[in-house]
XYZ file of C-alpha atoms in Angstrom:
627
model
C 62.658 17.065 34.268
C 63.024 17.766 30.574
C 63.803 14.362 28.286
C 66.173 14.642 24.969
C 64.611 11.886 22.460
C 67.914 9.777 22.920
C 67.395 9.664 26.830
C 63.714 8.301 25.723
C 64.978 6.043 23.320
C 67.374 4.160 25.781
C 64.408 3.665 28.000
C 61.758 2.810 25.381
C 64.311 0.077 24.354
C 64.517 -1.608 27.756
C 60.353 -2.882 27.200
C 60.586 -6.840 28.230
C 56.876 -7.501 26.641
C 58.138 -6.472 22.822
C 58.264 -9.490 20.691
C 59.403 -10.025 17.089
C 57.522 -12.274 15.038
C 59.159 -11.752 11.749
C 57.381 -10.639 8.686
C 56.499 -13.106 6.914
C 54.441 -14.596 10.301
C 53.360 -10.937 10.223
C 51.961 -10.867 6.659
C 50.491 -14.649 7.206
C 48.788 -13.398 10.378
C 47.551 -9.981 8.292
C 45.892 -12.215 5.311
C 44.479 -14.536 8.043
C 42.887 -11.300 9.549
C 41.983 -10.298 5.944
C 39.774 -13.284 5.111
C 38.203 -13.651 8.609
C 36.645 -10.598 8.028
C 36.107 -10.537 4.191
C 37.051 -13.373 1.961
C 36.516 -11.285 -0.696
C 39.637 -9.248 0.270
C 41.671 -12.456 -1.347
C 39.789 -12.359 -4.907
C 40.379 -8.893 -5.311
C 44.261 -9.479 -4.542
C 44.335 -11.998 -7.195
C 42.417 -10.100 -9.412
C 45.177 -7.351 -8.798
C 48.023 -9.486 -9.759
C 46.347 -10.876 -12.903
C 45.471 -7.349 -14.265
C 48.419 -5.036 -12.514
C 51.111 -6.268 -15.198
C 49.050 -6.113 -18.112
C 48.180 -2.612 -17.585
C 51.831 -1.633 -17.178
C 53.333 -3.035 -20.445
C 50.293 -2.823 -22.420
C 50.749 0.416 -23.663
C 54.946 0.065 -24.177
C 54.157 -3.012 -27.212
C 51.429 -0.597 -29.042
C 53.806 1.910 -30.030
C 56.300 -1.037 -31.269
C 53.300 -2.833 -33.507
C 52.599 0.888 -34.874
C 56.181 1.754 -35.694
C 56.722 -1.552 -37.047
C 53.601 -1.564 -39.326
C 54.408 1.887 -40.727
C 58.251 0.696 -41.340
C 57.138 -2.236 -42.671
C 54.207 -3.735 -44.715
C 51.323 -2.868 -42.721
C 48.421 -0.694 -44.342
C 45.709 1.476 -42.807
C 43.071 -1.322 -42.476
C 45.249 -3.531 -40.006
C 46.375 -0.475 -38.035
C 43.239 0.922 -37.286
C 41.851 -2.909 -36.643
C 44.868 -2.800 -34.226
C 44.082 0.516 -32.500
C 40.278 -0.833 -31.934
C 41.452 -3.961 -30.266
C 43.927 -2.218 -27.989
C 41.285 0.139 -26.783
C 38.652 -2.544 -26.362
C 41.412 -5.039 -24.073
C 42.301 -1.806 -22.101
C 38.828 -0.335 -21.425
C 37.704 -4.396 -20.213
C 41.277 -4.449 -17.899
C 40.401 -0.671 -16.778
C 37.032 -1.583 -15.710
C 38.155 -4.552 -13.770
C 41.107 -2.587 -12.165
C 38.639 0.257 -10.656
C 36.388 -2.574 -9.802
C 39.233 -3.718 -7.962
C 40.794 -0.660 -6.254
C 37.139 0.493 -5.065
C 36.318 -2.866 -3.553
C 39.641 -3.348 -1.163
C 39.989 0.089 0.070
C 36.749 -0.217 2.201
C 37.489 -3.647 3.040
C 40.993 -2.889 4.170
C 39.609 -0.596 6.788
C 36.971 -2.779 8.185
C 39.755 -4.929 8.719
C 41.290 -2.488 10.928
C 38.734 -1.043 12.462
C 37.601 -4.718 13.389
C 41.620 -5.040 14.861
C 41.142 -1.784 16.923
C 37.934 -3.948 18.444
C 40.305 -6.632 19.621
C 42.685 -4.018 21.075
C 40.119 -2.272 23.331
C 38.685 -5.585 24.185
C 42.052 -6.465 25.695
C 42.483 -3.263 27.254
C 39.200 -3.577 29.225
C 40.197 -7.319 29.922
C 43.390 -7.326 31.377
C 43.992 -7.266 35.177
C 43.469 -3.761 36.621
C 46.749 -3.575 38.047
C 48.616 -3.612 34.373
C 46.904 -0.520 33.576
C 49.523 1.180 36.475
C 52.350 -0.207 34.973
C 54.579 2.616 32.640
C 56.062 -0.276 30.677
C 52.334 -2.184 29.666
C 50.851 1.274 28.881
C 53.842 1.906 26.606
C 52.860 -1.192 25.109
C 49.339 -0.655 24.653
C 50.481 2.612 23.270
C 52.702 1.170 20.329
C 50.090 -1.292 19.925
C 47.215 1.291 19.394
C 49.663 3.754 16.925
C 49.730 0.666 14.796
C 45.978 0.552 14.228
C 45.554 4.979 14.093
C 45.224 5.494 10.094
C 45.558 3.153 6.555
C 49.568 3.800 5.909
C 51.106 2.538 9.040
C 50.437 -0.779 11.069
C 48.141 -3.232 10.640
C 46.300 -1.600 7.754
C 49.600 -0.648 6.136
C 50.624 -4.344 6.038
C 47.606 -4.891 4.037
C 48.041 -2.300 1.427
C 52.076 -3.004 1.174
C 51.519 -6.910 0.822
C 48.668 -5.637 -2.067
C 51.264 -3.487 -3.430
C 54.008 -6.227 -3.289
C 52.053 -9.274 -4.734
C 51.358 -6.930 -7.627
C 55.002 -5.231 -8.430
C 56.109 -8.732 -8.148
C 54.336 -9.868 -10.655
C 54.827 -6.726 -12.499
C 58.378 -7.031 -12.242
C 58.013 -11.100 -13.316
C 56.637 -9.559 -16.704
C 59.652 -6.960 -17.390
C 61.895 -9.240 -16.773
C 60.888 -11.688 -19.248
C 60.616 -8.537 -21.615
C 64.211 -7.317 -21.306
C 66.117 -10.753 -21.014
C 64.770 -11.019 -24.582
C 67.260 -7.619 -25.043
C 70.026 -8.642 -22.920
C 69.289 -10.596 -19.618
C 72.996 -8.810 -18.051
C 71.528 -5.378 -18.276
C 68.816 -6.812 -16.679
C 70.756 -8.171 -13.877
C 72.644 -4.894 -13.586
C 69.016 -2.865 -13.041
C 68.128 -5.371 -10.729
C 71.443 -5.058 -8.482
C 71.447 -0.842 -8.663
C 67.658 -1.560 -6.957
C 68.999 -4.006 -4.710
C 71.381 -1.323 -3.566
C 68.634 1.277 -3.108
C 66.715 -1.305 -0.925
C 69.166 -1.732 1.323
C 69.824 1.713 1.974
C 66.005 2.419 2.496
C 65.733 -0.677 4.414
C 68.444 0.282 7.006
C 66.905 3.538 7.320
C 63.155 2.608 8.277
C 64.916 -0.181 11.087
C 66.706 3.187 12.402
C 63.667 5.450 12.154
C 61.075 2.748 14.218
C 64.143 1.787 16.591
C 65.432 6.047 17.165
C 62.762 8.058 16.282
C 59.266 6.501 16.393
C 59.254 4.141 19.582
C 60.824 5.918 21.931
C 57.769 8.607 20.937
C 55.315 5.889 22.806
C 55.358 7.698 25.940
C 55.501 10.938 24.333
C 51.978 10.304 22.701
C 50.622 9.234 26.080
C 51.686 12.323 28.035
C 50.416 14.348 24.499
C 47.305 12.731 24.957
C 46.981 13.829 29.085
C 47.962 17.229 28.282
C 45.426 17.736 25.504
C 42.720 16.135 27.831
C 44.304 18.651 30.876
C 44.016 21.679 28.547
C 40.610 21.166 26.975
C 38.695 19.193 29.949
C 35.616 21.047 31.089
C 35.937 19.474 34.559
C 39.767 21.348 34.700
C 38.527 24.354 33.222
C 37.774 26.386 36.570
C 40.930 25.125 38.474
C 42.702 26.729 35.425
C 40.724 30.134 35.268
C 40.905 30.819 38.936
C 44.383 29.410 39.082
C 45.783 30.888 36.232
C 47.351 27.944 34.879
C 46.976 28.433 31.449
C 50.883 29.981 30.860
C 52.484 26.563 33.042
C 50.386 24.684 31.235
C 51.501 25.721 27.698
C 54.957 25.433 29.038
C 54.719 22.052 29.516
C 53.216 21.493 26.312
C 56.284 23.589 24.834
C 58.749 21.145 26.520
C 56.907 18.072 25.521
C 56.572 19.374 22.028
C 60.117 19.871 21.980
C 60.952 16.457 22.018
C 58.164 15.673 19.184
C 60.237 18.281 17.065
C 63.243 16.913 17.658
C 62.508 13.957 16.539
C 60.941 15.067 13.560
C 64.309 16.736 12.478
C 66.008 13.875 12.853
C 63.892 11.448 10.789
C 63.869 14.413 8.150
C 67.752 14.064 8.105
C 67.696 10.457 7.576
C 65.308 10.737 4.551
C 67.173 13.532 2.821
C 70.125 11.158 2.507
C 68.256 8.629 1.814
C 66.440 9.783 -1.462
C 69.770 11.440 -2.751
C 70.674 7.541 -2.835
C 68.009 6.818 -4.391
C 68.060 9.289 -7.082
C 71.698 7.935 -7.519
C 70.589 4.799 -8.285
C 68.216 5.982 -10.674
C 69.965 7.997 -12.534
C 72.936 5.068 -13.111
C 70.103 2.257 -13.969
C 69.120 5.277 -16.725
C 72.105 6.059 -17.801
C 73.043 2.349 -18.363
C 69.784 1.653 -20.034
C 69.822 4.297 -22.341
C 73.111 3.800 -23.874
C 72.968 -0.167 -24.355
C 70.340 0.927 -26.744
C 71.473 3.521 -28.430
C 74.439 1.233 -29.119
C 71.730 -1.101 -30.161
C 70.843 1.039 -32.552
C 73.599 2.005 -33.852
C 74.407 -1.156 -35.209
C 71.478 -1.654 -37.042
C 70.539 -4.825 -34.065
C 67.633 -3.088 -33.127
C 64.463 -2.218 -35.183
C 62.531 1.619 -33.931
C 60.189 -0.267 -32.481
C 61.452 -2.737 -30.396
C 63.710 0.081 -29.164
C 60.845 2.125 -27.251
C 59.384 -1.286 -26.338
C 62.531 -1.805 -24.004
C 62.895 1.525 -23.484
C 59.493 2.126 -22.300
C 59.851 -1.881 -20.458
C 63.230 -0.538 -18.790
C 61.745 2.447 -17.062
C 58.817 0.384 -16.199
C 61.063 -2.693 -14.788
C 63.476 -0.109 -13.040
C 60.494 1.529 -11.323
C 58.877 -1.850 -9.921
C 62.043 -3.140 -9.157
C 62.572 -0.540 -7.088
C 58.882 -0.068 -5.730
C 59.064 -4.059 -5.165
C 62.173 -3.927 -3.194
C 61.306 -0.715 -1.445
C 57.638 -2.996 -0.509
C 60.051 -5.220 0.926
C 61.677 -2.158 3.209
C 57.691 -1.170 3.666
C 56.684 -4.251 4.592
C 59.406 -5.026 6.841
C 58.586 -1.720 8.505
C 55.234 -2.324 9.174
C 55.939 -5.824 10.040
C 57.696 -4.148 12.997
C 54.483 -2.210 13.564
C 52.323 -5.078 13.316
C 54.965 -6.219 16.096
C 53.828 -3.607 18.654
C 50.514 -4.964 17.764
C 50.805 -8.600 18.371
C 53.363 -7.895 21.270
C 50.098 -6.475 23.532
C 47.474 -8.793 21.767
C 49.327 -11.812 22.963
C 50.826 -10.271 26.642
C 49.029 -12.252 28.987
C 47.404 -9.359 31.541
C 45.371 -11.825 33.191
C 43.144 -12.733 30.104
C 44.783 -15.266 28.573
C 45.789 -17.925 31.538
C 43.396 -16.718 34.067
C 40.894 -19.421 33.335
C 39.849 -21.250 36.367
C 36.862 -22.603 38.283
C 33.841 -20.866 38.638
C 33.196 -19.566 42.197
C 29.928 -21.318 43.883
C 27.151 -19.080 43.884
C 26.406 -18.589 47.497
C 24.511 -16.042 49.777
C 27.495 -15.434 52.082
C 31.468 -15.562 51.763
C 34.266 -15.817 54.603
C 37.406 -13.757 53.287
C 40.969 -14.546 55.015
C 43.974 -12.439 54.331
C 47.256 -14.741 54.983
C 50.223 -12.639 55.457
C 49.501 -10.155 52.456
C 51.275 -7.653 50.966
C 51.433 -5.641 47.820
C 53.846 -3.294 45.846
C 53.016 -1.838 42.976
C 55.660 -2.221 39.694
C 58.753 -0.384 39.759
C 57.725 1.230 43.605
C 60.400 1.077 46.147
C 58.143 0.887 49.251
C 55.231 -1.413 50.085
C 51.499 -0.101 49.933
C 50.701 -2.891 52.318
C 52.362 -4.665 54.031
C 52.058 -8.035 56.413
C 48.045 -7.876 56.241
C 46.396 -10.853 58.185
C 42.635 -10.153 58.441
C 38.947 -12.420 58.598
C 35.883 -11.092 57.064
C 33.408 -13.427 58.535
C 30.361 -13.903 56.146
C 27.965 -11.852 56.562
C 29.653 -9.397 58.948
C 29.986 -5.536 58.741
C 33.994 -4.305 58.445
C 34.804 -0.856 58.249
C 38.374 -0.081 56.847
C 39.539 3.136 58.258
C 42.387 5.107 58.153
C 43.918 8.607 56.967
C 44.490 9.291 52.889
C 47.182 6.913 52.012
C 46.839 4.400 54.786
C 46.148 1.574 52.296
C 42.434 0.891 52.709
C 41.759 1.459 48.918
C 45.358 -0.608 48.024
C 43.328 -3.490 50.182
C 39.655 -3.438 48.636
C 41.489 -3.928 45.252
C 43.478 -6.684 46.504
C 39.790 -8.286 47.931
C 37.981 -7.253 44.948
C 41.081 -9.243 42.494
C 42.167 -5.873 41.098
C 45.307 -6.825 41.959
C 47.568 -9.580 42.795
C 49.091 -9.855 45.977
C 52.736 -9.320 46.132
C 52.710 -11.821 48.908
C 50.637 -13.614 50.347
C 47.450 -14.912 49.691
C 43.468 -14.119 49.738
C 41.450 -17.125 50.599
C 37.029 -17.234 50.213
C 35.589 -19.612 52.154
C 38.704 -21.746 52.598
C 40.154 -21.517 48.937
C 42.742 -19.029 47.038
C 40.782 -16.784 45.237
C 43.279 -17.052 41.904
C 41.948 -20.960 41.325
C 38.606 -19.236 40.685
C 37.585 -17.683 37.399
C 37.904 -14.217 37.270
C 34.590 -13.059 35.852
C 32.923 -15.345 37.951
C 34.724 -13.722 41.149
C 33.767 -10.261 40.176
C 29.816 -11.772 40.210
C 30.477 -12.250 43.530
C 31.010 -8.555 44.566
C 28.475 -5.104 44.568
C 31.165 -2.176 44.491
C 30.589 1.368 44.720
C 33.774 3.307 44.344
C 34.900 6.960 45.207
C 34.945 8.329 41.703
C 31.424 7.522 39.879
C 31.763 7.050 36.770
C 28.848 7.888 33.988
C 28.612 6.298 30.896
C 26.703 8.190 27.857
C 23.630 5.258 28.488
C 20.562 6.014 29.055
C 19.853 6.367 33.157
C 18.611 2.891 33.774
C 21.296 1.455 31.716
C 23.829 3.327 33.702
C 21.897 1.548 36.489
C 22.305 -1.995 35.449
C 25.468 -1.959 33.607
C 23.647 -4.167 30.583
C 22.289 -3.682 27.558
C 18.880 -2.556 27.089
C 17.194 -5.862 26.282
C 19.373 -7.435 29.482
C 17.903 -4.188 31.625
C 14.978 -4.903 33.962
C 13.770 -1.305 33.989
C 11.393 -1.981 36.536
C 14.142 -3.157 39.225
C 16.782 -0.432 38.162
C 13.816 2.407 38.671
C 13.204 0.683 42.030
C 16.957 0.829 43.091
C 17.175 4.191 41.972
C 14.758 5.212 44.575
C 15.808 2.987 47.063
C 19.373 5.224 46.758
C 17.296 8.221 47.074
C 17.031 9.784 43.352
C 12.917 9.032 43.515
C 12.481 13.320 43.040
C 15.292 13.503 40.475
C 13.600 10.971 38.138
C 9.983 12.743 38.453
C 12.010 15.779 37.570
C 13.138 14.301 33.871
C 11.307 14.405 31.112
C 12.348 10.682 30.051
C 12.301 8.872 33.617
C 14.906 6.621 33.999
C 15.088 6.746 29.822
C 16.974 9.767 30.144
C 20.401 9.619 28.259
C 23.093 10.805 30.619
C 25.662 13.163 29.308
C 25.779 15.161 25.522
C 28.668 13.116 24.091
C 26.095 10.827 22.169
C 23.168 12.624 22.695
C 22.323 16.526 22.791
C 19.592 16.246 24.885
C 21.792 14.143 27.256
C 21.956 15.558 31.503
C 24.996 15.635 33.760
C 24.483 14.728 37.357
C 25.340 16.214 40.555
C 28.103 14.700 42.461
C 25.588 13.955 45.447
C 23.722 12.515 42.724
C 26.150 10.629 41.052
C 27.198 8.821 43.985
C 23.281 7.796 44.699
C 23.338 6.172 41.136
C 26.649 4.358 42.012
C 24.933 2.858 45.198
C 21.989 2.180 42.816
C 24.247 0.204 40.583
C 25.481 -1.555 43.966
C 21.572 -2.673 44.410
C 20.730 -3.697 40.864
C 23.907 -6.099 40.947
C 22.461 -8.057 43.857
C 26.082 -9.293 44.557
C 26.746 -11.473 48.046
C 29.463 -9.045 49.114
C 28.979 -5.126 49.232
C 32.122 -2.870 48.997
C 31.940 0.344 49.426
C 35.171 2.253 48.724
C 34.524 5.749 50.009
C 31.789 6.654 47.921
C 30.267 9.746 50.105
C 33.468 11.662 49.997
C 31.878 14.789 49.101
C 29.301 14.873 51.254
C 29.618 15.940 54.649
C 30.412 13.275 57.997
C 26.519 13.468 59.189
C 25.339 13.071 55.792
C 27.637 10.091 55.531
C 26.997 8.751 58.261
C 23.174 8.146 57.593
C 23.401 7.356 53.941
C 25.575 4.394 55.115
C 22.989 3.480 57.604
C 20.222 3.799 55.385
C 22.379 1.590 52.719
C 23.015 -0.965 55.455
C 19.302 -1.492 56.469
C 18.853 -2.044 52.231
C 21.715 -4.796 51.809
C 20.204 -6.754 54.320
C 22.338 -9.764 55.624
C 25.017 -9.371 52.919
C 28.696 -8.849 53.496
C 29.574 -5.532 53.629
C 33.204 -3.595 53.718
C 32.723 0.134 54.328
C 36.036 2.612 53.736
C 36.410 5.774 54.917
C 39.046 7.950 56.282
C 36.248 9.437 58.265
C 34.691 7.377 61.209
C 31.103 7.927 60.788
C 30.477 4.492 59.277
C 32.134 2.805 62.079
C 29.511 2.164 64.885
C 27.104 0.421 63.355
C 29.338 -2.025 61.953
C 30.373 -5.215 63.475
C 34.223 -4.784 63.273
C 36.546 -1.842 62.751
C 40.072 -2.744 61.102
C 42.494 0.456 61.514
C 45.089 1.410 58.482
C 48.120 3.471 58.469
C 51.425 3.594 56.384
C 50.285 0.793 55.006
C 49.660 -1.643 58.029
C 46.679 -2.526 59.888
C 47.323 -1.119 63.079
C 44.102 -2.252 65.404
C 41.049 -4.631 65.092
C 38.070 -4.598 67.302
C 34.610 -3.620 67.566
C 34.100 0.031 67.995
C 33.960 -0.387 71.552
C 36.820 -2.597 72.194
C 39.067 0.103 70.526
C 37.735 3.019 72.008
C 38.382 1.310 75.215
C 42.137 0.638 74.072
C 42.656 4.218 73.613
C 44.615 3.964 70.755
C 44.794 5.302 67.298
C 41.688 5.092 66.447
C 40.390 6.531 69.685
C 42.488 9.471 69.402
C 41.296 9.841 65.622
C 37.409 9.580 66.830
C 37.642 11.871 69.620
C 39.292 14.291 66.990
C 36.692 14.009 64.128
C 33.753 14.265 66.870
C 35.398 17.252 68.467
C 35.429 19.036 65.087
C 31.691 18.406 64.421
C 30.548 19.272 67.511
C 32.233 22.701 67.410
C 30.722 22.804 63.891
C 27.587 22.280 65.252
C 27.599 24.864 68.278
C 29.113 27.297 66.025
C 25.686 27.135 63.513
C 23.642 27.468 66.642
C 25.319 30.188 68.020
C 25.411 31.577 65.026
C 21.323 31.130 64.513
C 21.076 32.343 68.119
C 22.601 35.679 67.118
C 21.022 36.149 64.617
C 17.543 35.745 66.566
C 18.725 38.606 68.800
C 19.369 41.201 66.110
C-alpha cells in the first residue's frame, strides 16, 4: 500500500523511546564527547574566539586611520609605518586562524566517527528481540542519520557550537563598536535579526518534525531495496524471474514519497529566505541613512563613517549568523536527540546486569507456562509451553515451518523474553543471570550460516587472531568434515573468506558453510548444543547422519536438535512435537509412534516419500542396466 509523507509523519510521531534533552544538555554532552576524545578540540575553540573578532573588524578601522591621516596631519612616514604594522598583526592572526581551522576539522570527525562506534556497539548489544521491533529500528535509524556526514547531527553540533562561540564573540565586538555611534540603531539591528531567527527557527522545528523524521522508515526500506536490487545472492531469482520492472516500481513508489518531501521542505525555505532578505534589506536601509544623516551634519568625520559602515554590515551579518547558530543548533540539538534517544534506550544492555551463571558440565532447563508474542503481533508464536530438558539429554524439536520450534530455541537461548512465563536452569530464572555469561553457556549452530570476511580459522573461533587457537579450530574443522576442503586452499585454515576485505578472499558452499557453523559449535566447547536446523539444504539421509556423526562428537553434552524433518529424531532421547505454536506431544520416539498421533502420521509420511525416492533411483539404475 502506497504511503503519502503526512500518513508517515502521523506514525513516525507516535515513537514512545524519543526523548528531548534540550540543547544546551545537548551541546554540554557534545563538548564532553569533544574532549574525551581530543582535548585539544577545546584550545582550538578558544583560540577561535580570541582571533575570530579581530579578523572581522580589523580591516573596517584601517581605512578610518588612513582617511583620517590624509584629512588630517598625518604624513607619509606614519602611514606607511601604519600599513607595515597592519600587515604584520594580520599575517601573525592569519597564521594562527589556518592553524586553527586545519586542526578541528579532522578532530571533529574523529569525534564522530568514534560516536558511530558507540552506536554499532549498542546495536550488536541490545537484546535480539528489539531488532524485530518497527518502532526500535526507527530509532536506531534516526539515531544513525545523525552520525551519516559533518553538517547534520552529532558532528553538526560541533561545528555550529564552533561557529556560535565565535559570532558571539564577534558580535560582542560590533556591538561595542556601534553603541559608540548610537547604541538605538544598534538595538534596532539587533531586533530585525531577532525577527529573522524566529522565522528560521520555526521553520527547521517544522522541517525535522514534517519532513525529515517521518523519512526514518523511508531510509530503512531505501536501504532493503538497494541491497534487493544490487545483491549478488538475488541476482538469479531476478534474471530468471524477471523481476527487474516490479522491482523498479517499487523503488518508483518509495521514491515518490522521498520527492515529496523534498518539495515540501523546498517550499518552506523559499519563504523563508524572502524573510530573510526582508530583514536585511530594512537593517540596510536603516543603517545607511542614520549615517548619511550623520554626515550631513558635519557629526561624523569620512572615516569613522566607513568604520561603522563597514562595523554595521559586519554586526548585521553575525547577528544574524549568531541567531541563525541558535536555529542551527537547536536543530541539531534535535538530531543529537535521535542520537541520545537510542544510546540511552535500555535494549537489554543497560539493566541486564546480573549474576554470572556457574560454569558447569551439564544444565536442567524447565519451561513454566511460557509463551511469547512478538511486538505489535496479534496472535501468539507460542503459546502455554511447559517442557524439561534434563541435563545431559538429547531433545529433538519437531514440527512443520511455522510450528514455533525456532520462536522456542530463541526463547532457551535468551534471544528473547518470554511474554509469559518463565525459563528456569537448574532451578533458577534465567533473567537473574548475566547475559553474556548465559550465552557462554550455549554452542549454537543456526539455519542461516553466516560468514564473516575473517580469515577461515577466525571464522572458526569467533576471536581475534591472538585469542585463536589455530591448532583446535583446524581440528574442529575436520572433525565437521571440511579436512579435503582445507588441503584444497592455498592458505589452510589462513584463508580469508569472502572478497569484501580481501581480493583473494573464497566463498563457501552452502554444504560447506553449514560444516563451518558446526565447526564453530565445536571450537565453543559450550555445555549445551543447539542446533537450529542447520542441514536444511541437504537432503533427509544426509541429515540424518551428519546429526549422528555430530552427536557421537558432543559427547555427553546437552543437545536440542530442530528440524521440520524427522531424521534426527531416533537417536535422541526425547521428541517434543510443535504446531501452531503449541507443543502438541512428548515422548521418546517410540512412545509416540505407538500413540499414533501427529507425529506418527508425519513419520510414516516423510519415510514413505524416501522410500519411493529410493526405489525410484533403483529402478531407474535397473533400466538403465537393461538398455
Amino acid at each position: 500500500m502506497k504511503q503519502t509523507i503526512k500518513e508517515i509523519s502521523d506514525a513516525g510521531s507516535k515513537n514512545s523511546l524519543h526523548r528531548e534533552y534540550g540543547a544546551f544538555h545537548n551541546v554540554a554532552f557534545i563538548l564532553r564527547r569533544m574532549m574525551d576524545y581530543d582535548k585539544m578540540l577545546i584550545v582550538l575553540l578558544v583560540l577561535g574566539i580570541v582571533c575570530q573578532p579581530f579578523m572581522q573588524y580589523f580591516w573596517t578601522f584601517l581605512p578610518k586611520f588612513i582617511l583620517d591621516m590624509v584629512t588630517g596631519d598625518g604624513n607619509r612616514e606614519e602611514l606607511l609605518w601604519l600599513m607595515i604594522i597592519f600587515t604584520v598583526i594580520q599575517l601573525i592572526f592569519t597564521m594562527l586562524v589556518t592553524y586553527r581551522n586545519c586542526g578541528i576539522e579532522w578532530r571533529f570527525l574523529g569525534a564522530r566517527i568514534r560516536t558511530i562506534l558507540d552506536l554499532n556497539r549498542k546495536t550488536m548489544k541490545i537484546d535480539f528481540e528489539h531488532l524485530e521491533n518497527p518502532d526500535i529500528m526507527d530509532c536506531f535509524q534516526k539515531a544513525q542519520n545523525s552520525c551519516t556526514n559533518s553538517n547534520n547531527g552529532v558532528e553538526g553540533l560541533m561545528h555550529d557550537t564552533a561557529r556560535f562561540v565565535e559570532s558571539f564573540a564577534i558580535t560582542v565586538v560590533g556591538v561595542c563598536i556601534l553603541s559608540s555611534m548610537n547604541i538605538w540603531i544598534v538595538l534596532l539591528m539587533l531586533g530585525i535579526a531577532s525577527l529573522n531567527f524566529l522565522v528560521v527557527n520555526h521553520t527547521n522545528k517544522m522541517a525535522k518534525a514534517k519532513v525529515w523524521d517521518p523519512l526514518a522508515s523511508w531510509w530503512r526500506k531505501r536501504q532493503y531495496m538497494q541491497a534487493v536490487t544490487t545483491n549478488f545472492d538475488a541476482a538469479k531469482d531476478i534474471r530468471m524471474f524477471d523481476l527487474s520492472g516490479w522491482l523498479l516500481q517499487k523503488y518508483r513508489d518509495l521514491n515518490r514519497i522521498r520527492y515529496e518531501a523534498q518539495r515540501t521542505n523546498a517550499i518552506l525555505w523559499f519563504w523563508t529566505s524572502v524573510a530573510s532578505n526582508v530583514f536585511w534589506f530594512a537593517s540596510q536601509i536603516f543603517v545607511y541613512a542614520w549615517l548619511v544623516y550623520l554626515m550631513f551634519n558635519h557629526r561624523l568625520t569620512i572615516g569613522n563613517f566607513t568604520l561603522y559602515l563597514a562595523s554595521a554590515a559586519t554586526l548585521f551579518e553575525y547577528v544574524s549568523t549568531l541567531l541563525n547558530g541558535i536555529s542551527s543548533i537547536l536543530a541539531r540539538s534535535r538530531e543529537v536527540d535521535d542520537f541520545r534517544s537510542f544510546l540511552d534506550f535500555d535494549g537489554g544492555d543497560i539493566s541486564q546486569k546480573g549474576k554470572a551463571l556457574p560454569k558447569l558440565e551439564k544444565y536442567e532447563f524447565v519451561f513454566e507456562n511460557v509463551s511469547f508474542k512478538y511486538p505489535k503481533a496479534e496472535c501468539y508464536a507460542l503459546r502455554n509451553l511447559n517442557l524439561t530438558i534434563k541435563a545431559g539429554e538429547r531433545l529433538a524439536v519437531v514440527g512443520l515451518n511455522g510450528a514455533g520450534k525456532s520462536t522456542m530455541i530463541k526463547l532457551l537461548l535468551r534471544l528473547y523474553q518470554p511474554t509469559e512465563g518463565r525459563i528456569m536452569i537448574n532451578g533458577t530464572d534465567i533473567m537473574e543471570y548475566d547475559r553474556d555469561s548465559y550465552y557462554e553457556a550455549f554452542a549454537p549452530v543456526f539455519q542461516q550460516v553466516e560468514l564473516f570476511a575473517f580469515p577461515m580459522e577466525e571464522n572458526v573461533s569467533m576471536k581475534e587472531p591472538e585469542r585463536t587457537d589455530r591448532k583446535w579450530a583446524k581440528e574442529c574443522l575436520e572433525a565437521a568434515g571440511l579436512e579435503k576442503k582445507i588441503q584444497e586452499l592455498p592458505n589452510g585454515t589462513k584463508t580469508e573468506l569472502l572478497k569484501i576485505i580481501y581480493d583473494d578472499g573464497i566463498d563457501l558452499s552452502g554444504g560447506e558453510k553449514q560444516k563451518l557453523a558446526l565447526a564453530r559449535a565445536l571450537y565453543k566447547d559450550g555445555a549445551v548444543v543447539v542446533l537450529d536446523e542447520p542441514t536444511a539444504a541437504l537432503d533427509a539421509l544426509a541429515e540424518a547422519r551428519l546429526y549422528e556423526d555430530f552427536d557421537k562428537l558432543i559427547g555427553g553434552k546437552t543437545a536440542v536438535y530442530i528440524s521440520h524433518r524427522l531424521s534426527s529424531t531416533r537417536f535422541c532421547d526425547k521428541v517434543a512435537m510443535f504446531a501452531d505454536g503449541e507443543m502438541v506431544e512428548y515422548g521418546t520416539h517410540a512412545e509416540l509412534m505407538e500413540k499414533a498421533g501427529a507425529y506418527a502420521e508425519m513419520f510414516h509420511i516423510q519415510a514413505q516419500y524416501y522410500i519411493e525416492n529410493v526405489n525410484n533411483t533403483e529402478g531407474g539404475a535397473a533400466v538403465h542396466e537393461e538398455k
